[in-house]
Every structure is written in structure tokens, then in C-alpha cells.
């Protein structure tokens, strides 16, 4: 079955601390994975995708096929990173989303 | 990017009634998607709407409950029929468009529906 699991509903860190938002997936084919972010009162938007291998706003995510994971990391969290983060898997043309993790960064 | 608008932004409806949600895109797109986000849950795909053909529904969603129209390449509607409180959700329209080197899905602002 195709599935995306984000085990943490809420992650609270202090400003400057490292952040890791976990994502595991289940997919029989070659996965295409994404992280979407939704800031307060804004619409859902793409943060990064695994095939581009970019760092966006200091965030990176590496696809680990052995562990079927695509964790999102940032070495030093900022208060403006506070948002809801969704991991998503492309299955055909549509996306399968995890339940999301709320990241709260406080000073 | 893609500019997507949805109407209404929110509504409160009585059970047994129907609500039609509109999605407008700033330029032509082939594929439009409708998602549902129930309280505390993730986004779930309802159906894919292609212009000129019937919408393709995901498991657990049927046309009688969620009829979709796609009259042209910039517009689609989703109707939530015979509503019950379980239909209270945020409904999101999404489109796929080429962005830089890859295709990307862009999302509308959502329609927050409350059914009493």
C-alpha cells in the first residue's frame, strides 16, 4: 500500500537548535518525494523535492531508499520556520500526503 | 507559479443541502485536482478533473456525492451533495504546472466547510 507516515504531530524547538522532521514512506515503485509547508494564514506550498537535491530556506532532505525515509533537516531553526510541514509522495499524477507535523520555534 | 482562487472561502451549511465550490486558475492547465482535509487529518485526493472527460475518483469517493465539472482549461467546480456533519472539511483545488525544470502542484487557498 502507498502510504506516508509522519510520526510527530508537533515538534517544538528553540531558535538556533537543529530540526529534523521525520517522514517514512511505503511505495512499490521508484518514489518521488516532496516536502510542502503551510505558514499561518497562507496556502500550502512546495518547499523542496528530492530529485532537485536543493537546500531551500536552509532545509535539506535526503531520500534514503533503504530506510524508506525522507526526513527534513535544518541545522539552525529560525522563528519564521514555524509552520505545518507535510511530506508527500507522488503516486501517478496525484500526491499522497502524510498527516503533517507542526514545527514551533521559540526564542 | 499558478494563481488559484476558490469560492467561497468558507461556508456553514445545513445537513441535507449541497454546496458547489469553484476553482479558477490564472492560465490553462490540463489537470486539476480536488483534495479534502478533514479536521486533524491529512490531505486526501478526492478526484482528478481533466477537461473534456469525466473526472477520475479515488477509492472511497463517488460521483453522486462529489460531482465535478471541468468546462474549460481554467475552471472547475466540486459539489458536495446531501451534506452531513462528516463532510465538514477544508476542500482544496490544485493544479499541476511546469515550474523551472520540473512539474509542480500548486494549491488554492481552500474552502472551509462546516455542516451543522
PDB file of C-alpha atoms in Angstrom:
ATOM      1  CA  UNK A   1       0.000   0.000   0.000  1.00  0.00           C
ATOM      2  CA  UNK A   2       1.130   3.531  -0.717  1.00  0.00           C
ATOM      3  CA  UNK A   3       1.499   5.459   2.473  1.00  0.00           C
ATOM      4  CA  UNK A   4       3.335   8.398   4.006  1.00  0.00           C
ATOM      5  CA  UNK A   5       3.925   8.467   7.743  1.00  0.00           C
ATOM      6  CA  UNK A   6       4.919  11.474   9.790  1.00  0.00           C
ATOM      7  CA  UNK A   7       5.200  10.176  13.337  1.00  0.00           C
ATOM      8  CA  UNK A   8       5.335  13.523  15.104  1.00  0.00           C
ATOM      9  CA  UNK A   9       2.284  15.711  15.294  1.00  0.00           C
ATOM     10  CA  UNK A  10       4.175  18.542  16.978  1.00  0.00           C
ATOM     11  CA  UNK A  11       7.847  19.409  17.216  1.00  0.00           C
ATOM     12  CA  UNK A  12       8.891  22.251  19.487  1.00  0.00           C
ATOM     13  CA  UNK A  13      12.449  23.595  19.418  1.00  0.00           C
ATOM     14  CA  UNK A  14      14.313  26.688  20.465  1.00  0.00           C
ATOM     15  CA  UNK A  15      15.706  29.156  17.977  1.00  0.00           C
ATOM     16  CA  UNK A  16      19.136  28.050  16.795  1.00  0.00           C
ATOM     17  CA  UNK A  17      18.539  24.383  17.595  1.00  0.00           C
ATOM     18  CA  UNK A  18      18.726  21.706  14.909  1.00  0.00           C
ATOM     19  CA  UNK A  19      15.478  20.430  13.450  1.00  0.00           C
ATOM     20  CA  UNK A  20      14.584  17.070  11.974  1.00  0.00           C
ATOM     21  CA  UNK A  21      11.073  16.353  10.781  1.00  0.00           C
ATOM     22  CA  UNK A  22      10.615  12.679  10.130  1.00  0.00           C
ATOM     23  CA  UNK A  23       8.923  11.119   7.132  1.00  0.00           C
ATOM     24  CA  UNK A  24       8.693   7.467   6.153  1.00  0.00           C
ATOM     25  CA  UNK A  25       7.005   6.124   3.084  1.00  0.00           C
ATOM     26  CA  UNK A  26       5.701   2.911   1.613  1.00  0.00           C
ATOM     27  CA  UNK A  27       5.713   2.639  -2.171  1.00  0.00           C
ATOM     28  CA  UNK A  28       6.395  -0.238  -4.509  1.00  0.00           C
ATOM     29  CA  UNK A  29       7.847   1.787  -7.356  1.00  0.00           C
ATOM     30  CA  UNK A  30      10.570   4.403  -7.591  1.00  0.00           C
ATOM     31  CA  UNK A  31       9.432   7.140  -5.208  1.00  0.00           C
ATOM     32  CA  UNK A  32       9.211  10.837  -5.893  1.00  0.00           C
ATOM     33  CA  UNK A  33       9.011  12.698  -2.603  1.00  0.00           C
ATOM     34  CA  UNK A  34       8.260  16.239  -1.568  1.00  0.00           C
ATOM     35  CA  UNK A  35       8.021  18.459   1.460  1.00  0.00           C
ATOM     36  CA  UNK A  36       5.214  21.005   1.488  1.00  0.00           C
ATOM     37  CA  UNK A  37       4.881  23.809   4.027  1.00  0.00           C
ATOM     38  CA  UNK A  38       1.918  25.856   5.179  1.00  0.00           C
ATOM     39  CA  UNK A  39       2.666  29.029   7.101  1.00  0.00           C
ATOM     40  CA  UNK A  40      -0.043  30.620   9.219  1.00  0.00           C
ATOM     41  CA  UNK A  41      -2.850  32.023   7.080  1.00  0.00           C
ATOM     42  CA  UNK A  42      -1.076  31.058   3.856  1.00  0.00           C
ATOM     43  CA  UNK A  43      -1.739  28.352   1.359  1.00  0.00           C
ATOM     44  CA  UNK A  44       0.130  25.112   1.013  1.00  0.00           C
ATOM     45  CA  UNK A  45       3.326  25.493  -0.996  1.00  0.00           C
ATOM     46  CA  UNK A  46       6.166  23.304  -2.133  1.00  0.00           C
ATOM     47  CA  UNK A  47       9.299  23.547  -0.018  1.00  0.00           C
ATOM     48  CA  UNK A  48      11.538  21.044  -1.756  1.00  0.00           C
ATOM     49  CA  UNK A  49      11.589  17.816  -3.738  1.00  0.00           C
ATOM     50  CA  UNK A  50      14.096  15.020  -3.515  1.00  0.00           C
ATOM     51  CA  UNK A  51      15.117  14.960  -7.162  1.00  0.00           C
ATOM     52  CA  UNK A  52      16.305  18.556  -7.147  1.00  0.00           C
ATOM     53  CA  UNK A  53      18.624  17.960  -4.177  1.00  0.00           C
ATOM     54  CA  UNK A  54      18.443  21.631  -3.257  1.00  0.00           C
ATOM     55  CA  UNK A  55      18.626  23.461   0.022  1.00  0.00           C
ATOM     56  CA  UNK A  56      15.621  25.751   0.421  1.00  0.00           C
ATOM     57  CA  UNK A  57      15.500  28.235   3.306  1.00  0.00           C
ATOM     58  CA  UNK A  58      18.281  26.198   4.909  1.00  0.00           C
ATOM     59  CA  UNK A  59      16.249  22.967   4.765  1.00  0.00           C
ATOM     60  CA  UNK A  60      17.512  19.794   3.147  1.00  0.00           C
ATOM     61  CA  UNK A  61      16.051  16.328   2.776  1.00  0.00           C
ATOM     62  CA  UNK A  62      17.747  13.182   1.604  1.00  0.00           C
ATOM     63  CA  UNK A  63      15.927  10.200   0.223  1.00  0.00           C
ATOM     64  CA  UNK A  64      17.055   7.000   1.951  1.00  0.00           C
ATOM     65  CA  UNK A  65      15.606   4.110  -0.003  1.00  0.00           C
ATOM     66  CA  UNK A  66      16.999   1.523   2.409  1.00  0.00           C
ATOM     67  CA  UNK A  67      15.161   3.055   5.332  1.00  0.00           C
ATOM     68  CA  UNK A  68      12.301   4.347   3.136  1.00  0.00           C
ATOM     69  CA  UNK A  69      12.718   7.755   4.717  1.00  0.00           C
ATOM     70  CA  UNK A  70      12.813  11.353   3.575  1.00  0.00           C
ATOM     71  CA  UNK A  71      13.499  13.350   6.715  1.00  0.00           C
ATOM     72  CA  UNK A  72      13.603  17.151   6.577  1.00  0.00           C
ATOM     73  CA  UNK A  73      16.522  18.799   8.334  1.00  0.00           C
ATOM     74  CA  UNK A  74      17.769  22.242   9.191  1.00  0.00           C
ATOM     75  CA  UNK A  75      20.862  22.845  11.315  1.00  0.00           C
ATOM     76  CA  UNK A  76      19.681  26.058  12.984  1.00  0.00           C
ATOM     77  CA  UNK A  77      15.959  26.709  13.328  1.00  0.00           C
ATOM     78  CA  UNK A  78      14.536  30.207  12.988  1.00  0.00           C
ATOM     79  CA  UNK A  79      11.276  31.541  14.405  1.00  0.00           C
ATOM     80  CA  UNK A  80       9.984  32.119  10.881  1.00  0.00           C
ATOM     81  CA  UNK A  81      10.248  28.375  10.268  1.00  0.00           C
ATOM     82  CA  UNK A  82       7.219  27.834  12.498  1.00  0.00           C
ATOM     83  CA  UNK A  83       4.624  26.230  10.249  1.00  0.00           C
ATOM     84  CA  UNK A  84       2.892  22.990   9.334  1.00  0.00           C
ATOM     85  CA  UNK A  85       5.062  20.649   7.269  1.00  0.00           C
ATOM     86  CA  UNK A  86       3.696  17.870   5.095  1.00  0.00           C
ATOM     87  CA  UNK A  87       5.658  15.087   3.479  1.00  0.00           C
ATOM     88  CA  UNK A  88       4.149  13.872   0.206  1.00  0.00           C
ATOM     89  CA  UNK A  89       4.674  11.026  -2.226  1.00  0.00           C
ATOM     90  CA  UNK A  90       3.777  11.169  -5.888  1.00  0.00           C
ATOM     91  CA  UNK A  91       1.707   8.155  -6.930  1.00  0.00           C
ATOM     92  CA  UNK A  92       0.857   8.560 -10.591  1.00  0.00           C
ATOM     93  CA  UNK A  93      -0.262  12.135 -11.110  1.00  0.00           C
ATOM     94  CA  UNK A  94      -1.588  12.767  -7.609  1.00  0.00           C
ATOM     95  CA  UNK A  95       0.091  13.241  -4.272  1.00  0.00           C
ATOM     96  CA  UNK A  96      -0.285  11.177  -1.124  1.00  0.00           C
ATOM     97  CA  UNK A  97       0.264  13.285   1.963  1.00  0.00           C
ATOM     98  CA  UNK A  98       1.336  12.474   5.487  1.00  0.00           C
ATOM     99  CA  UNK A  99      -0.667  13.867   8.378  1.00  0.00           C
ATOM    100  CA  UNK A 100       1.736  16.732   8.865  1.00  0.00           C
ATOM    101  CA  UNK A 101       3.993  17.961  11.631  1.00  0.00           C
ATOM    102  CA  UNK A 102       3.603  21.328  13.284  1.00  0.00           C
ATOM    103  CA  UNK A 103       7.000  22.907  13.872  1.00  0.00           C
ATOM    104  CA  UNK A 104       7.084  25.505  16.609  1.00  0.00           C
ATOM    105  CA  UNK A 105      10.289  27.512  17.021  1.00  0.00           C
ATOM    106  CA  UNK A 106      10.511  29.756  20.057  1.00  0.00           C
ATOM    107  CA  UNK A 107      13.147  32.175  21.275  1.00  0.00           C
TER     108      UNK A 107
ATOM    109  CA  UNK B   1       3.742  29.605 -10.453  1.00  0.00           C
ATOM    110  CA  UNK B   2      -0.046  29.442 -10.655  1.00  0.00           C
ATOM    111  CA  UNK B   3      -2.603  31.806  -9.194  1.00  0.00           C
ATOM    112  CA  UNK B   4      -5.581  29.811  -7.970  1.00  0.00           C
ATOM    113  CA  UNK B   5      -8.692  31.233  -6.418  1.00  0.00           C
ATOM    114  CA  UNK B   6     -11.546  29.388  -4.742  1.00  0.00           C
ATOM    115  CA  UNK B   7     -15.065  30.472  -3.931  1.00  0.00           C
ATOM    116  CA  UNK B   8     -16.450  30.504  -1.344  1.00  0.00           C
ATOM    117  CA  UNK B   9     -13.595  30.758   1.120  1.00  0.00           C
ATOM    118  CA  UNK B  10     -15.821  29.354   3.835  1.00  0.00           C
ATOM    119  CA  UNK B  11     -19.422  28.392   4.386  1.00  0.00           C
ATOM    120  CA  UNK B  12     -21.711  26.995   7.040  1.00  0.00           C
ATOM    121  CA  UNK B  13     -24.404  24.716   5.662  1.00  0.00           C
ATOM    122  CA  UNK B  14     -27.314  22.677   6.921  1.00  0.00           C
ATOM    123  CA  UNK B  15     -27.280  18.910   6.628  1.00  0.00           C
ATOM    124  CA  UNK B  16     -29.008  17.587   3.553  1.00  0.00           C
ATOM    125  CA  UNK B  17     -28.113  20.578   1.391  1.00  0.00           C
ATOM    126  CA  UNK B  18     -25.452  20.829  -1.323  1.00  0.00           C
ATOM    127  CA  UNK B  19     -22.614  23.280  -1.864  1.00  0.00           C
ATOM    128  CA  UNK B  20     -20.701  23.983  -5.057  1.00  0.00           C
ATOM    129  CA  UNK B  21     -17.104  25.134  -4.745  1.00  0.00           C
ATOM    130  CA  UNK B  22     -15.475  26.965  -7.625  1.00  0.00           C
ATOM    131  CA  UNK B  23     -11.812  26.890  -8.598  1.00  0.00           C
ATOM    132  CA  UNK B  24     -10.345  29.390 -11.050  1.00  0.00           C
ATOM    133  CA  UNK B  25      -6.770  29.304 -12.396  1.00  0.00           C
ATOM    134  CA  UNK B  26      -4.953  32.225 -13.990  1.00  0.00           C
ATOM    135  CA  UNK B  27      -3.971  30.255 -17.085  1.00  0.00           C
ATOM    136  CA  UNK B  28      -4.749  26.994 -18.825  1.00  0.00           C
ATOM    137  CA  UNK B  29      -3.856  23.719 -17.145  1.00  0.00           C
ATOM    138  CA  UNK B  30      -4.506  20.170 -18.193  1.00  0.00           C
ATOM    139  CA  UNK B  31      -5.031  18.560 -14.830  1.00  0.00           C
ATOM    140  CA  UNK B  32      -6.879  19.887 -11.820  1.00  0.00           C
ATOM    141  CA  UNK B  33      -7.190  18.042  -8.532  1.00  0.00           C
ATOM    142  CA  UNK B  34      -9.619  18.240  -5.641  1.00  0.00           C
ATOM    143  CA  UNK B  35      -8.437  17.358  -2.145  1.00  0.00           C
ATOM    144  CA  UNK B  36     -10.188  17.140   1.200  1.00  0.00           C
ATOM    145  CA  UNK B  37      -8.601  17.861   4.543  1.00  0.00           C
ATOM    146  CA  UNK B  38     -10.733  16.726   7.452  1.00  0.00           C
ATOM    147  CA  UNK B  39     -10.051  18.186  10.900  1.00  0.00           C
ATOM    148  CA  UNK B  40      -6.756  16.881  12.246  1.00  0.00           C
ATOM    149  CA  UNK B  41      -6.202  14.757   9.169  1.00  0.00           C
ATOM    150  CA  UNK B  42      -4.016  14.905   6.117  1.00  0.00           C
ATOM    151  CA  UNK B  43      -4.984  15.947   2.619  1.00  0.00           C
ATOM    152  CA  UNK B  44      -6.797  13.211   0.738  1.00  0.00           C
ATOM    153  CA  UNK B  45      -7.316  13.265  -3.006  1.00  0.00           C
ATOM    154  CA  UNK B  46     -10.984  13.178  -3.997  1.00  0.00           C
ATOM    155  CA  UNK B  47     -10.663  13.198  -7.776  1.00  0.00           C
ATOM    156  CA  UNK B  48      -8.686  14.343 -10.777  1.00  0.00           C
ATOM    157  CA  UNK B  49     -10.544  16.561 -13.247  1.00  0.00           C
ATOM    158  CA  UNK B  50      -9.437  16.688 -16.862  1.00  0.00           C
ATOM    159  CA  UNK B  51     -11.095  18.963 -19.359  1.00  0.00           C
ATOM    160  CA  UNK B  52     -13.272  17.135 -21.849  1.00  0.00           C
ATOM    161  CA  UNK B  53     -13.558  13.901 -19.899  1.00  0.00           C
ATOM    162  CA  UNK B  54     -15.191  12.615 -16.759  1.00  0.00           C
ATOM    163  CA  UNK B  55     -13.378  13.084 -13.502  1.00  0.00           C
ATOM    164  CA  UNK B  56     -11.434  10.160 -12.077  1.00  0.00           C
ATOM    165  CA  UNK B  57     -12.404   9.437  -8.486  1.00  0.00           C
ATOM    166  CA  UNK B  58     -10.239   7.893  -5.800  1.00  0.00           C
ATOM    167  CA  UNK B  59     -11.329   4.946  -3.733  1.00  0.00           C
ATOM    168  CA  UNK B  60     -13.977   5.975  -1.233  1.00  0.00           C
ATOM    169  CA  UNK B  61     -15.282   8.905  -3.276  1.00  0.00           C
ATOM    170  CA  UNK B  62     -18.179   8.676  -5.740  1.00  0.00           C
ATOM    171  CA  UNK B  63     -19.568  10.956  -8.394  1.00  0.00           C
ATOM    172  CA  UNK B  64     -23.041  11.076  -6.861  1.00  0.00           C
ATOM    173  CA  UNK B  65     -21.634  12.557  -3.674  1.00  0.00           C
ATOM    174  CA  UNK B  66     -18.924  14.767  -5.218  1.00  0.00           C
ATOM    175  CA  UNK B  67     -19.907  15.679  -8.778  1.00  0.00           C
ATOM    176  CA  UNK B  68     -17.212  17.634 -10.581  1.00  0.00           C
ATOM    177  CA  UNK B  69     -17.386  19.836 -13.635  1.00  0.00           C
ATOM    178  CA  UNK B  70     -14.474  20.918 -15.814  1.00  0.00           C
ATOM    179  CA  UNK B  71     -15.949  23.073 -18.576  1.00  0.00           C
ATOM    180  CA  UNK B  72     -12.632  24.567 -19.702  1.00  0.00           C
ATOM    181  CA  UNK B  73      -8.910  24.602 -19.004  1.00  0.00           C
ATOM    182  CA  UNK B  74      -9.048  27.303 -16.316  1.00  0.00           C
ATOM    183  CA  UNK B  75     -12.099  26.394 -14.250  1.00  0.00           C
ATOM    184  CA  UNK B  76     -13.591  23.538 -12.255  1.00  0.00           C
ATOM    185  CA  UNK B  77     -16.302  23.041  -9.682  1.00  0.00           C
ATOM    186  CA  UNK B  78     -16.742  20.474  -6.940  1.00  0.00           C
ATOM    187  CA  UNK B  79     -20.172  19.924  -5.438  1.00  0.00           C
ATOM    188  CA  UNK B  80     -20.588  18.359  -2.020  1.00  0.00           C
ATOM    189  CA  UNK B  81     -24.043  16.796  -2.179  1.00  0.00           C
ATOM    190  CA  UNK B  82     -26.528  15.879   0.526  1.00  0.00           C
ATOM    191  CA  UNK B  83     -24.132  17.084   3.168  1.00  0.00           C
ATOM    192  CA  UNK B  84     -23.718  15.635   6.635  1.00  0.00           C
ATOM    193  CA  UNK B  85     -21.535  16.851   9.525  1.00  0.00           C
ATOM    194  CA  UNK B  86     -18.873  14.325   8.424  1.00  0.00           C
ATOM    195  CA  UNK B  87     -18.360  16.429   5.297  1.00  0.00           C
ATOM    196  CA  UNK B  88     -17.038  19.295   7.399  1.00  0.00           C
ATOM    197  CA  UNK B  89     -13.565  19.776   5.970  1.00  0.00           C
ATOM    198  CA  UNK B  90     -11.319  22.076   4.054  1.00  0.00           C
ATOM    199  CA  UNK B  91     -11.620  21.430   0.318  1.00  0.00           C
ATOM    200  CA  UNK B  92      -8.615  22.345  -1.806  1.00  0.00           C
ATOM    201  CA  UNK B  93      -8.184  22.750  -5.519  1.00  0.00           C
ATOM    202  CA  UNK B  94      -4.785  22.021  -7.009  1.00  0.00           C
ATOM    203  CA  UNK B  95      -3.195  22.222 -10.454  1.00  0.00           C
ATOM    204  CA  UNK B  96      -0.010  20.864 -11.902  1.00  0.00           C
ATOM    205  CA  UNK B  97       2.191  23.103 -13.958  1.00  0.00           C
ATOM    206  CA  UNK B  98       5.772  23.166 -15.150  1.00  0.00           C
ATOM    207  CA  UNK B  99       7.975  25.165 -12.811  1.00  0.00           C
ATOM    208  CA  UNK B 100      11.690  25.554 -13.539  1.00  0.00           C
ATOM    209  CA  UNK B 101      12.878  22.088 -14.566  1.00  0.00           C
ATOM    210  CA  UNK B 102      10.072  20.078 -13.002  1.00  0.00           C
ATOM    211  CA  UNK B 103       6.307  19.901 -12.755  1.00  0.00           C
ATOM    212  CA  UNK B 104       4.879  21.256  -9.552  1.00  0.00           C
ATOM    213  CA  UNK B 105       1.481  21.115  -7.896  1.00  0.00           C
ATOM    214  CA  UNK B 106       0.108  24.445  -6.763  1.00  0.00           C
ATOM    215  CA  UNK B 107      -2.726  24.724  -4.283  1.00  0.00           C
ATOM    216  CA  UNK B 108      -5.610  27.084  -3.874  1.00  0.00           C
ATOM    217  CA  UNK B 109      -6.423  28.757  -0.557  1.00  0.00           C
ATOM    218  CA  UNK B 110      -9.075  26.187   0.301  1.00  0.00           C
ATOM    219  CA  UNK B 111     -12.763  26.319   1.151  1.00  0.00           C
ATOM    220  CA  UNK B 112     -13.598  25.707   4.792  1.00  0.00           C
ATOM    221  CA  UNK B 113     -16.950  23.927   5.018  1.00  0.00           C
ATOM    222  CA  UNK B 114     -18.889  23.409   8.235  1.00  0.00           C
ATOM    223  CA  UNK B 115     -22.023  21.284   8.138  1.00  0.00           C
ATOM    224  CA  UNK B 116     -24.457  21.586  11.023  1.00  0.00           C
TER     225      UNK B 116
END
